[in-house]
Tab-separated table of C-alpha atoms and ligand atoms in Angstrom:
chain	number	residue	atom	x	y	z
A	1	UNK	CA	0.000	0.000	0.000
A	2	UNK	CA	1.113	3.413	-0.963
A	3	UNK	CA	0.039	6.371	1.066
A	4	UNK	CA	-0.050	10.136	-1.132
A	5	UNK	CA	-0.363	13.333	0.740
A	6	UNK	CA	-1.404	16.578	-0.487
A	7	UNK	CA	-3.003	20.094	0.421
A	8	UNK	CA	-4.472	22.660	-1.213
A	9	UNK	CA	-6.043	26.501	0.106
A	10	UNK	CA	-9.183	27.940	-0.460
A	11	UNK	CA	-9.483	31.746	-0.233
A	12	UNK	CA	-13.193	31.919	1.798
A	13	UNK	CA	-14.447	29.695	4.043
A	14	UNK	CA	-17.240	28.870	1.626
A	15	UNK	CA	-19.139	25.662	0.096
A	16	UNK	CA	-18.546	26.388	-3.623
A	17	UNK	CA	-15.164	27.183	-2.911
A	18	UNK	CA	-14.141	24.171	-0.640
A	19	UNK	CA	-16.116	21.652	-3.517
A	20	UNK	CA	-13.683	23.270	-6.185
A	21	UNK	CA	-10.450	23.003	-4.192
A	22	UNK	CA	-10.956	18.879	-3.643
A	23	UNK	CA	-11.929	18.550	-6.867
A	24	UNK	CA	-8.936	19.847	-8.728
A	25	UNK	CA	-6.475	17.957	-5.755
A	26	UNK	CA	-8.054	14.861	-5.970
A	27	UNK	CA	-7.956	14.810	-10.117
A	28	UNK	CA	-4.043	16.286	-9.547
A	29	UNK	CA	-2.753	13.834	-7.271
A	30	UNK	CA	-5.130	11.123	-9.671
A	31	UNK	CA	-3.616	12.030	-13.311
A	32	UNK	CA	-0.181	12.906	-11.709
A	33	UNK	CA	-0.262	8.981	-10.268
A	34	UNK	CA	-1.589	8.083	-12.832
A	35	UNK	CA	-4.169	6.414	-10.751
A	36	UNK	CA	-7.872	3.985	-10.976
A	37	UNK	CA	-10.103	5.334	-8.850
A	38	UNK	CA	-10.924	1.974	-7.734
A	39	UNK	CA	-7.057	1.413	-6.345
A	40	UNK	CA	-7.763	4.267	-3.593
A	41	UNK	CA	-8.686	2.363	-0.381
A	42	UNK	CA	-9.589	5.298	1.192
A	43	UNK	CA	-9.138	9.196	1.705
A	44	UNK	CA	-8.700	10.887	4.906
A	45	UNK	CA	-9.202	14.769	5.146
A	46	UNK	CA	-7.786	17.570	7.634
A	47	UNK	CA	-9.155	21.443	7.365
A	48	UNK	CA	-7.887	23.579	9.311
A	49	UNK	CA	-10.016	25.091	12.296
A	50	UNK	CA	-11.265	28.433	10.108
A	51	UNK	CA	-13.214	25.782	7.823
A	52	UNK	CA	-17.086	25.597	9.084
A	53	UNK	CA	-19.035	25.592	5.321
A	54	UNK	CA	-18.183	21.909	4.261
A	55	UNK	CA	-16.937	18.730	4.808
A	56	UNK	CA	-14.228	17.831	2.462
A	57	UNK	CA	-14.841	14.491	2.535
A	58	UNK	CA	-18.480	15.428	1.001
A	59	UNK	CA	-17.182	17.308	-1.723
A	60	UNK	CA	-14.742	14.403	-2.963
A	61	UNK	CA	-17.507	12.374	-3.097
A	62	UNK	CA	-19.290	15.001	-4.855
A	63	UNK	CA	-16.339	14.567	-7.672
A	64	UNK	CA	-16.573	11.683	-8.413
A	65	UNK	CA	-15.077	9.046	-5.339
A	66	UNK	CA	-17.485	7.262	-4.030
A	67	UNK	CA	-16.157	4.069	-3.870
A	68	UNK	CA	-13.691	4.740	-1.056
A	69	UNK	CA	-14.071	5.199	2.155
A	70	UNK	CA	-13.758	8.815	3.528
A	71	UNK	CA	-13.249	10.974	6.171
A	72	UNK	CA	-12.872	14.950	7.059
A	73	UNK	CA	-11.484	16.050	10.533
A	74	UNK	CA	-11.020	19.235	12.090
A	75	UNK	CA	-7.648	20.270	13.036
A	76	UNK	CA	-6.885	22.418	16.240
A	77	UNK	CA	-6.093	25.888	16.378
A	78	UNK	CA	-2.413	26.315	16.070
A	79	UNK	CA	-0.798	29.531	15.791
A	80	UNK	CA	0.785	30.793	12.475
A	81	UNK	CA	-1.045	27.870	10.761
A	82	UNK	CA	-1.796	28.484	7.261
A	83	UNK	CA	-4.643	29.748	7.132
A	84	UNK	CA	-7.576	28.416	4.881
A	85	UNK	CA	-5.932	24.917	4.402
A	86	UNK	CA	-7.596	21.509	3.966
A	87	UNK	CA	-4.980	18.533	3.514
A	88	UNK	CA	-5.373	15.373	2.545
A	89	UNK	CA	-3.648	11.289	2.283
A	90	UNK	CA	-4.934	8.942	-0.018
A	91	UNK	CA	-4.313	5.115	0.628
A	92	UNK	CA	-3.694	3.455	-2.230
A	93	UNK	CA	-3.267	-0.078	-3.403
A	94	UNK	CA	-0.540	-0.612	-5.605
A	95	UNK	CA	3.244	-0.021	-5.133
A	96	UNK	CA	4.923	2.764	-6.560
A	97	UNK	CA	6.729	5.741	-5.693
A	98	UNK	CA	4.195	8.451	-5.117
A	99	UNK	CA	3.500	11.881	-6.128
A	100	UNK	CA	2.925	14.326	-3.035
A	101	UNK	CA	0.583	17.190	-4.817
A	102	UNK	CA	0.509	20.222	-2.569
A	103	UNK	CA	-1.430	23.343	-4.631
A	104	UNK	CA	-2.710	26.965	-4.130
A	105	UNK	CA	-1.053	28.774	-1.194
A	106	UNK	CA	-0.306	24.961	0.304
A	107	UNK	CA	2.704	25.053	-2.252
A	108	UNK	CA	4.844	26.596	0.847
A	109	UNK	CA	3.932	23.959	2.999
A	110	UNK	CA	6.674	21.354	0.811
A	111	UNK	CA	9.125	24.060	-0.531
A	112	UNK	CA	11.037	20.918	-0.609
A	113	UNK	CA	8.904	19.234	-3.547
A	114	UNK	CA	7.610	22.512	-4.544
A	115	UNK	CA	11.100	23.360	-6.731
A	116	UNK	CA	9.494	24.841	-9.645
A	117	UNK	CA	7.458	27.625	-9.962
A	118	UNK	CA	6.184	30.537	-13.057
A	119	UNK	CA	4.826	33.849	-12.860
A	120	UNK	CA	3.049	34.318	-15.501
A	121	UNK	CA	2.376	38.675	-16.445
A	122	UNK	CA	0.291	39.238	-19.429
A	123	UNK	CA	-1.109	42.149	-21.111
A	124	UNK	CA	-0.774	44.965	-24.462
A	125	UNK	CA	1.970	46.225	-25.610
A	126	UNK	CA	3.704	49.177	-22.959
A	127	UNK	CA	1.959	48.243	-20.132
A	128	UNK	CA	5.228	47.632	-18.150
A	129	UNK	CA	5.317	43.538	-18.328
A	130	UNK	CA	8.860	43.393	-19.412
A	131	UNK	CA	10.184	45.851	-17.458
A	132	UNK	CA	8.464	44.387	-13.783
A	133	UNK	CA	8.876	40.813	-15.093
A	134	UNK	CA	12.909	41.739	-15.522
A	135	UNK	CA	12.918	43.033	-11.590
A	136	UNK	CA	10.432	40.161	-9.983
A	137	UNK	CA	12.689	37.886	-11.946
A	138	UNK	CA	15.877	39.340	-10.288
A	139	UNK	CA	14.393	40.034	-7.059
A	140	UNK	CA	13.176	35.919	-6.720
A	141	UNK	CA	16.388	34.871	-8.545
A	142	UNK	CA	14.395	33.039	-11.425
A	143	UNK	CA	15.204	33.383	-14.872
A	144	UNK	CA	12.671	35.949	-17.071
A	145	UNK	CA	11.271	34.427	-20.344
A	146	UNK	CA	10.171	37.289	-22.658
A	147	UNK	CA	7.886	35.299	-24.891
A	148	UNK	CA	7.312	37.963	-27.256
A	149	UNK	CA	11.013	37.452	-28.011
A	150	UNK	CA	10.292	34.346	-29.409
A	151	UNK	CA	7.355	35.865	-31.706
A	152	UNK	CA	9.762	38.665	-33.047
A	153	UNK	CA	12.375	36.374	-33.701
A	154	UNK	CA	10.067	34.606	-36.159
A	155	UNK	CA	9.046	37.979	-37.889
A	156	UNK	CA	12.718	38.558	-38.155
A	157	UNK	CA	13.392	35.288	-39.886
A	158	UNK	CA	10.212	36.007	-42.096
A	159	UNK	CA	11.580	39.459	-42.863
A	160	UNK	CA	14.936	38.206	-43.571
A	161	UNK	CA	13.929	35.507	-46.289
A	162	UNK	CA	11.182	38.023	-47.760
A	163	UNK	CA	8.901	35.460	-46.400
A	164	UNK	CA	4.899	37.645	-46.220
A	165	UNK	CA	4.363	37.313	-42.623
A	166	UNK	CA	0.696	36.825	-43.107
A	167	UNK	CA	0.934	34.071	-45.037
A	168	UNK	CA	0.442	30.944	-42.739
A	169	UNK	CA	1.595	28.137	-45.405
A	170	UNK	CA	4.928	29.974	-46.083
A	171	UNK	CA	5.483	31.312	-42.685
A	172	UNK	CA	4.939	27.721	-41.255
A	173	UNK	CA	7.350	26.159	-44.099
A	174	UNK	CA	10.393	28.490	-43.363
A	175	UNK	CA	10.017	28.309	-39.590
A	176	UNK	CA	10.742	24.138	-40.324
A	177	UNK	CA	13.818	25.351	-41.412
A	178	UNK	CA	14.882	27.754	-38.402
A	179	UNK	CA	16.404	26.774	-35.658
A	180	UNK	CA	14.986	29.165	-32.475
A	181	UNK	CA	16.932	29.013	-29.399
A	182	UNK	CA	16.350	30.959	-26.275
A	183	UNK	CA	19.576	30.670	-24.055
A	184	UNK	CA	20.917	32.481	-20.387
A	185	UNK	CA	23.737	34.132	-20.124
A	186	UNK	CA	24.208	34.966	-16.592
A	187	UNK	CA	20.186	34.813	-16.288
A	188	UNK	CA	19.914	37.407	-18.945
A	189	UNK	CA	17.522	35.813	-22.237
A	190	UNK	CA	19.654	35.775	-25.365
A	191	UNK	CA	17.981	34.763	-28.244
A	192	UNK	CA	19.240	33.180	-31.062
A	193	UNK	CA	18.219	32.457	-34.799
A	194	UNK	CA	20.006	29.527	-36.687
A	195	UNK	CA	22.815	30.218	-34.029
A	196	UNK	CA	23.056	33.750	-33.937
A	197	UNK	CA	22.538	36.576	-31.796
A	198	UNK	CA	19.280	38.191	-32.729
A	199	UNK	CA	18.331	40.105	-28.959
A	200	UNK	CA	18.817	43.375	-30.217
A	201	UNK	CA	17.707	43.139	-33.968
A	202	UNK	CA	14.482	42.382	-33.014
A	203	UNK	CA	13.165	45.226	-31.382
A	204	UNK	CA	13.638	47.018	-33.926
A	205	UNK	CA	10.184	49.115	-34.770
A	206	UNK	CA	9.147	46.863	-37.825
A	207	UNK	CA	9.232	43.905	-36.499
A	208	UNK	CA	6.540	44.387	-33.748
A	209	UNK	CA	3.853	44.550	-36.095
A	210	UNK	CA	5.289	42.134	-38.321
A	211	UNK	CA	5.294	39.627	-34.529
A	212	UNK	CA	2.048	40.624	-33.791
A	213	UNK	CA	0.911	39.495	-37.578
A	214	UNK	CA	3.245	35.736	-37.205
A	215	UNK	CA	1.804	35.544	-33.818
A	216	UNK	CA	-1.958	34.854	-34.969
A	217	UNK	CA	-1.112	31.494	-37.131
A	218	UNK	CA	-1.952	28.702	-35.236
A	219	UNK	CA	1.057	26.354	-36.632
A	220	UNK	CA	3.332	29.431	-35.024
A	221	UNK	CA	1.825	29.560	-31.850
A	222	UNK	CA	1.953	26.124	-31.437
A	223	UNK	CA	5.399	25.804	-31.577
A	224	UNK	CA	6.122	28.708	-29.429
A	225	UNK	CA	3.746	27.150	-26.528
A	226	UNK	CA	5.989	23.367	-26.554
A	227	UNK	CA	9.098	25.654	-26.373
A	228	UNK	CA	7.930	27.974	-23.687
A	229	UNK	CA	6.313	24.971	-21.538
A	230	UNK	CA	9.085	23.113	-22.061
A	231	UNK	CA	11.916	25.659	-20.414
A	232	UNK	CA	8.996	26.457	-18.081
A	233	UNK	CA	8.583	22.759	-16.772
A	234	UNK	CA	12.538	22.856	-16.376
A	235	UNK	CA	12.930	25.869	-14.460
A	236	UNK	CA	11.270	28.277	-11.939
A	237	UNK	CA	10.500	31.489	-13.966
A	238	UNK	CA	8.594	34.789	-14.772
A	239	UNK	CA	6.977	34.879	-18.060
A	240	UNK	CA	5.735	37.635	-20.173
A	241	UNK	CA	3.548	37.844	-22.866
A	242	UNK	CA	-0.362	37.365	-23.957
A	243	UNK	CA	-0.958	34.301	-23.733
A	244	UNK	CA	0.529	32.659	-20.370
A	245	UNK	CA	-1.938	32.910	-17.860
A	246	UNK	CA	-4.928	31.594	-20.223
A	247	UNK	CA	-3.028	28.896	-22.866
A	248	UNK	CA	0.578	28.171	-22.306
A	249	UNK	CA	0.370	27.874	-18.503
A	250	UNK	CA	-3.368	27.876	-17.081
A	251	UNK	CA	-2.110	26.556	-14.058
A	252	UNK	CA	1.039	28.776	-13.495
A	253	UNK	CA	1.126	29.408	-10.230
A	254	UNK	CA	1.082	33.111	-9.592
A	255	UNK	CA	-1.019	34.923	-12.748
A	256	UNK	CA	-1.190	39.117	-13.157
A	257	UNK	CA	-2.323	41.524	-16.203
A	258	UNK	CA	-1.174	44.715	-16.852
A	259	UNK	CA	-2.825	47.136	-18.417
A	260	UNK	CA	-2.446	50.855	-19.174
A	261	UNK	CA	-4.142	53.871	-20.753
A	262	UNK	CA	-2.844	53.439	-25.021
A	263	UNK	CA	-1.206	56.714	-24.666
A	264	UNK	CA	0.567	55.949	-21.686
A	265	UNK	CA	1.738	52.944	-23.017
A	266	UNK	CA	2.981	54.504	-26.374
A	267	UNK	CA	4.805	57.363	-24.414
A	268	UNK	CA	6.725	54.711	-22.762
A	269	UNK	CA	7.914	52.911	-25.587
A	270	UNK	CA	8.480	55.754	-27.322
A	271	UNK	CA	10.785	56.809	-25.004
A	272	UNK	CA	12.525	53.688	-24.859
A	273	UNK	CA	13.006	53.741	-28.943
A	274	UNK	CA	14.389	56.594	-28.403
A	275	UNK	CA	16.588	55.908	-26.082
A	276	UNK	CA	18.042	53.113	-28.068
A	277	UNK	CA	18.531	55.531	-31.180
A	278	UNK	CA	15.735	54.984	-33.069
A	279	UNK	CA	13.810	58.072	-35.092
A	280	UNK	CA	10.727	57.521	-34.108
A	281	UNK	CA	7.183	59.402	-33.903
A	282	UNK	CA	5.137	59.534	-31.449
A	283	UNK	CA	1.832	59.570	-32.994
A	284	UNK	CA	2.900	56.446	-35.566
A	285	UNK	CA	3.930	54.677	-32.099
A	286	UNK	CA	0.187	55.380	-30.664
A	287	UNK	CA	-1.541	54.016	-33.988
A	288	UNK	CA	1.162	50.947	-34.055
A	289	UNK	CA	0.195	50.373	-30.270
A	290	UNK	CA	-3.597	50.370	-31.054
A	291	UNK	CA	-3.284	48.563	-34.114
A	292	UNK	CA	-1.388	45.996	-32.348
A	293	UNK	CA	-3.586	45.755	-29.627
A	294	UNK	CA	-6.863	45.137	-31.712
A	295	UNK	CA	-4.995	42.382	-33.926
A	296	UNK	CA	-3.648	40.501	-30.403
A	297	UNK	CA	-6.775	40.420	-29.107
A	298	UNK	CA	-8.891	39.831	-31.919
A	299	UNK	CA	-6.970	37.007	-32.959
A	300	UNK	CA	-8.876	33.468	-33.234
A	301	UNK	CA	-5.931	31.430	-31.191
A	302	UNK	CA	-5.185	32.436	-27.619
A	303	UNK	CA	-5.916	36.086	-28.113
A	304	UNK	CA	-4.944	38.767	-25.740
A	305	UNK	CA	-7.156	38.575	-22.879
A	306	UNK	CA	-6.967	38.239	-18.509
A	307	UNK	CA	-7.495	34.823	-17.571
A	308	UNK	CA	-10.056	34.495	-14.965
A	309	UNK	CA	-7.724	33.892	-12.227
A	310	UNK	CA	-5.103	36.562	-12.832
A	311	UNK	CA	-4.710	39.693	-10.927
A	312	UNK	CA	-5.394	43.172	-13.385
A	313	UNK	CA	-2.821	45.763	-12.433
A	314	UNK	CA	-3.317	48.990	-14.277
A	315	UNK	CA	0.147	50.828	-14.597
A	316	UNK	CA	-1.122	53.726	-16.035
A	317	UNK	CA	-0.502	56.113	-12.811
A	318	UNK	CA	2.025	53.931	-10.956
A	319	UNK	CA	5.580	53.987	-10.956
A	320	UNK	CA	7.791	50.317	-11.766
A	321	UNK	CA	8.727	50.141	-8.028
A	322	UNK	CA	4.775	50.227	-6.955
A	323	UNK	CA	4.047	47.841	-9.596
A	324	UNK	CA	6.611	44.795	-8.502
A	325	UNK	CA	5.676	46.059	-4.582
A	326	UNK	CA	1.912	45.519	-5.201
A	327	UNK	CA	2.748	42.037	-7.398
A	328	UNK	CA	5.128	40.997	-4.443
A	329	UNK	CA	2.330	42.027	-2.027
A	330	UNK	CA	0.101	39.746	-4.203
A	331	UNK	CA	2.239	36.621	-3.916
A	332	UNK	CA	3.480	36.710	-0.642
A	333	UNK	CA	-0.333	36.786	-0.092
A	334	UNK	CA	-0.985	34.011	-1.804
A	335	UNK	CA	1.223	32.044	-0.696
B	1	DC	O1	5.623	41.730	-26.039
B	1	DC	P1	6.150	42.078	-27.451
B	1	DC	O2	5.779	43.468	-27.845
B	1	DC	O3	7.613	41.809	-27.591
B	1	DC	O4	5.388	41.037	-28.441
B	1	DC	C1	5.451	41.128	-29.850
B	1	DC	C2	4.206	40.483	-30.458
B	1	DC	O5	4.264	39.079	-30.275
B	1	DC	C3	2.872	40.911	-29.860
B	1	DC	O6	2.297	42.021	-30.525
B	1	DC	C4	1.988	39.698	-30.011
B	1	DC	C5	2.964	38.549	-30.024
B	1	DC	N1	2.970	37.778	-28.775
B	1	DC	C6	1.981	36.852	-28.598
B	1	DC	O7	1.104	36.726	-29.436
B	1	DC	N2	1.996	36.046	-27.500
B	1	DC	C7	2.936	36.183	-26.560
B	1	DC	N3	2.929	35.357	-25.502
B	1	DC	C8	3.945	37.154	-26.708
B	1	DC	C9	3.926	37.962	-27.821
């Protein structure tokens, strides 16, 4: 026999809330054990003292496991308990080396198992992603992935072969040919097309739209999400982009948006064009950043848009520092 633990937070000490939260662990520590439901003996539940609406036990029967036997218990007050907290131990029976699943804000109780884990900030163009993803990344000493990196390297390889970046058939045929490599140097994202050093050639002004254009074919996006899962699953990281928090990780484990007034946003990368050396106007920067924004979020794959669970920030009237305090606030919350 093979006992599995597990945990999991809820943020109110309500009935809908506690029914959701043993759903998704039981089906976690099931698919991640790869599990029958007829192997589990039976469950045994613990909620901490602040939990009155439900019995756990109830709601996993609820879900589906009902041919165990179960049980919920009350645990005592203790102080600087999490708060919130209902844990769990399956009895299974088969042998194998089990999974321990330990979710929400009960990730801290097993910092030990819980090695990996991804920020994910969203949102338009401007809105201060890359900049707070950059310091949250530093601060937590995780690496930063700039996904929309990975989109304007693609433009740039379009561009480069005179390939028309709306055209999905060609675009999907010369990307079969690229070779795409994100790579840390000292933590710092270089990326790299057919082995060379592309980081700075693609922010140059044309190739945002031409990204934002690439970044609506399916056959593209596909490829980008197995890449950016894939260095996600291998390392603890903050991720920026549209996309994270609603298709290429739903279940990161910390999820914000930032937003921002358009000509807020356009001021701000104007200035940073400018900065770099570009000529740029200010009022072709507003109509790029609008254009942009309709064409990311109007897009039929995994357009622009907050994911249900994420946190909005709007950066519109707040300085960098207040944005990764507030988004610091928000996790140490959390967790
Ligand atoms: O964040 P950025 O400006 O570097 O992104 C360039 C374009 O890439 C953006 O307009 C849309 C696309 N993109 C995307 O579709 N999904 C992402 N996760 C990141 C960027």
């Amino acid at each position: 026999m093979v006992v599995i633990r597990g945990a999991t937070t809820i943020d109110h000490d309500e009935k809908d809330e506690i029914r959701e939260a043993v759903k998704e662990l039981l089906e976690q520590i099931v698919n991640r054990n790869s599990l029958l439901r007829d192997e589990i003996l039976s469950i045994v539940f613990s909620s901490t003292a602040d939990i009155h609406s439900y019995y756990p036990a109830k709601a996993a029967r609820e879900a589906g496991f009902e041919c165990c036997s179960l049980f919920s218990a009350q645990e005592p007050v203790i102080e600087g308990a999490l708060p919130l907290c209902i844990r769990v131990m399956l009895f299974v029976e088969k042998e194998f080396t089990p999974h321990h699943i330990y979710l929400r804000g009960a990730k801290v109780l097993r910092k030990d198992i819980m090695t990996i884990y991804n920020v994910a900030i969203d949102g338009p163009a401007g809105s201060g992603k890359s900049t707070v993803a950059k310091a949250l990344a530093r601060d937590y000493h995780i690496c930063y992935l700039d996904t929309g990196a990975m989109y304007r390297a693609c433009a740039l390889a379009a561009i480069a072969a005179g390939v028309d970046v709306a055209d999905e058939v060609a675009v999907t045929d010369l990307m079969r040919g690229v070779n795409l490599e994100v790579l840390y140097e000292e933590n710092v994202q270089r990326t790299f097309l057919n082995g060379r050093d592309v980081s700075e050639e693609i922010r140059r002004p044309e190739v945002s739209m031409a990204a934002s254009t690439i970044s609506k074919h399916p056959s593209v996006r596909m490829h980008m999400m197995e890449k950016q899962r894939e260095i996600a699953g291998r390392m603890s990281c903050v991720l920026d982009g549209r996309d994270i928090g609603t298709f290429v990780l739903p279940d990161a484990d910390f999820k914000f948006f930032l937003t921002a007034r358009p000509e807020v946003r356009a001021k701000r990368r104007y200035e940073e064009l400018v900065s770099r050396g570009n000529r740029v106007n200010f009022e072709d920067i507003l109509e790029e950043i609008v254009r942009r924004d309709k064409q990311d979020s109007t897009r039929a794959v995994a357009p622009l848009r907050i994911a249900d669970d994420a946190i909005l920030v709007d950066t519109s009237d707040m300085t960098i520092d207040e944005v990764v305090a507030f988004i610091k606030h928000s996790i140490q919350e959390k967790i």
